[in-house]
Every structure is written in structure tokens, then in C-alpha cells.
Amino acid sequence: MARVLLFGRLADVAGWRERTIEAASLSALRTALATADPGLGEALAGPSVQAAVDKALVRGDAALTPASEVAFLPPMSGG
Amino acid sequence: MAVVLQSQPFDPGQLLGGFCPNRRETGAVASFTGLARAEHGAALTLELEAYPGFTDAAIEAMAAGAAKRFDLQDWLIVHRTGPIAPGEAIVFVATAAGHRRAAFEACDHLMDWLKSRAPFWKKEHGPDGARWIEPTDHDRRDAARWDDPFFDTPAERAAQDD
């Protein structure tokens, strides 16, 4: 299980902002999200979308625990 | 030295008034207040999304670097989140330094970074619907001005004089 947060246009694409999803790794989570919603899967696969696990940016894969918080971050706009 | 993200409107005058007192060694306080523009009716509301705990940490890390680079004595950054109406203040930055050049430059530098690289997501709600906004090339160029490692800051000039 992981707490999944979507920001910016990703939340518009998915139609939700926060969900709890069963996944043991970031790559498994991406697969689960893309299977449930191919449109979201495509949006998450974009090169400009970054992932953060427990508020730290992650490149590549990462293991998730039930307490993990995963955030998908589209390009940041600045304030 | 603080970053405050808040959904409530703030009074920039009050923030500046609170920042200035009890500074016996500060020669200069520079401040900047950014307001939401109406864009001649195109922007009815601006909506700023932050990631609490991530956005503030990124701003804090950046400001700590700027404080070192410009030899700041203190700084304050207050940023709105959520829906913001035209004319309301979005961001307030204040910097305190021994001399004015450092205070001015650090404030300018912090704003360039906040405008182009801070982790916010910005949506403009207008008469024709809503759209997500990304930094303009102009914003990126403004921020890149500070990337030159040979940029001559007051702190670097002082170090060269030693």
C-alpha cells in the first residue's frame, strides 16, 4: 500500500488527487496506475513528470512500504 | 529565516513592519511584493497548488543557499496557495543585509528562482475556462542570470578583497 498524490494537470487527467494503492515498488505502482487508467499512465510516463517518495525526488525505481507517500509532479510552474 | 505557505491573504506592509525591528547591525532591508494580475479580464482567479513539506523544504534550501551567497543576515518568504483574486498579494520576500547591494540582489535572485523553479503548480481560471501555466522563457532567462558561477556577488567581491 502507498499513499499516492497527484499534482497539477495530473490530477485533472486522473480525476482524483489522492488515493491509497497496493504496490511494493514505484515501477509496480506505475504499472497499476496505467492498467487502471491508460490516460493517466501515459501522462505519468512523460519525461517531464517527476516522482517523489516521502518528499524526496526519485530517479528510476524505489521500494515502497505501506507507509510510503508517492507524489507525481508535472513540470513546476514557479509561483 | 522562514518560509510560510498560506491560503489566507496577507498584508505585505504588516509583514515588512514585523521584519524590520530590532536590527542593530542591518543596514538594508529589501522587500518585494508580487500581486496577482487581472490580465485585462483574462484571469478571473489564479490557483496555486503546493506540496506541503516538499514545496516549503525546496524554498527553504534555496533561500539558505542564497543567504550564504549574498551574506544575508535574515530573510522571510511568504507565499499564498489556493485561489487568489486579482490585486491580492501572492508572494512577499524580505532580505536583511549589512549593505543595500546584497539585500537588493538577494531579493531579486530569490524572486527569479521562486517565479521559475519553485515547486508550485499554477492554474489560471479565465472567462474561457482554466489552463495550467508553466514558466515563460523570460522567467527562465531571468533565473539563469544567476547560474553563472563567475557572477560577482557582494560576498564574492568581499572575499576577493580579503
Short mmCIF file of C-alpha atoms in Angstrom, two decimals, chain A residues 3-7 51-57 68-73 76, chain B residues 5 48-58 81 119-121:
data_model
loop_
_atom_site.label_atom_id
_atom_site.label_comp_id
_atom_site.label_asym_id
_atom_site.label_seq_id
_atom_site.Cartn_x
_atom_site.Cartn_y
_atom_site.Cartn_z
CA ARG A 3 -0.44 6.89 -0.41
CA VAL A 4 -0.40 8.35 -3.93
CA LEU A 5 -0.68 12.08 -4.60
CA LEU A 6 -1.18 13.72 -7.99
CA PHE A 7 -0.39 17.37 -8.62
CA ALA A 51 8.23 11.23 -8.84
CA ALA A 52 8.91 11.83 -5.16
CA VAL A 53 8.86 9.15 -2.48
CA ASP A 54 8.41 10.51 1.03
CA LYS A 55 9.01 14.02 -0.31
CA ALA A 56 12.37 13.22 -1.93
CA LEU A 57 12.72 13.14 -5.73
CA SER A 68 5.24 5.37 1.76
CA GLU A 69 3.92 8.55 0.23
CA VAL A 70 4.39 8.80 -3.54
CA ALA A 71 3.85 12.08 -5.34
CA PHE A 72 3.81 12.54 -9.12
CA LEU A 73 4.89 16.05 -10.06
CA MET A 76 6.67 23.04 -11.84
CA LEU B 5 2.89 28.96 2.75
CA LEU B 48 -1.62 27.92 -6.82
CA GLU B 49 -1.04 24.38 -5.71
CA ALA B 50 1.83 23.49 -3.38
CA TYR B 51 3.03 20.18 -1.97
CA PRO B 52 3.25 20.90 1.76
CA GLY B 53 6.51 19.60 3.22
CA PHE B 54 8.10 19.44 -0.25
CA THR B 55 7.47 22.94 -1.61
CA ASP B 56 8.47 24.69 1.63
CA ALA B 57 11.55 22.46 2.03
CA ALA B 58 12.70 23.29 -1.52
CA THR B 81 -1.56 28.95 -2.09
CA PRO B 119 7.59 23.68 -6.86
CA PHE B 120 4.17 25.19 -7.41
CA TRP B 121 1.55 24.35 -9.99
#
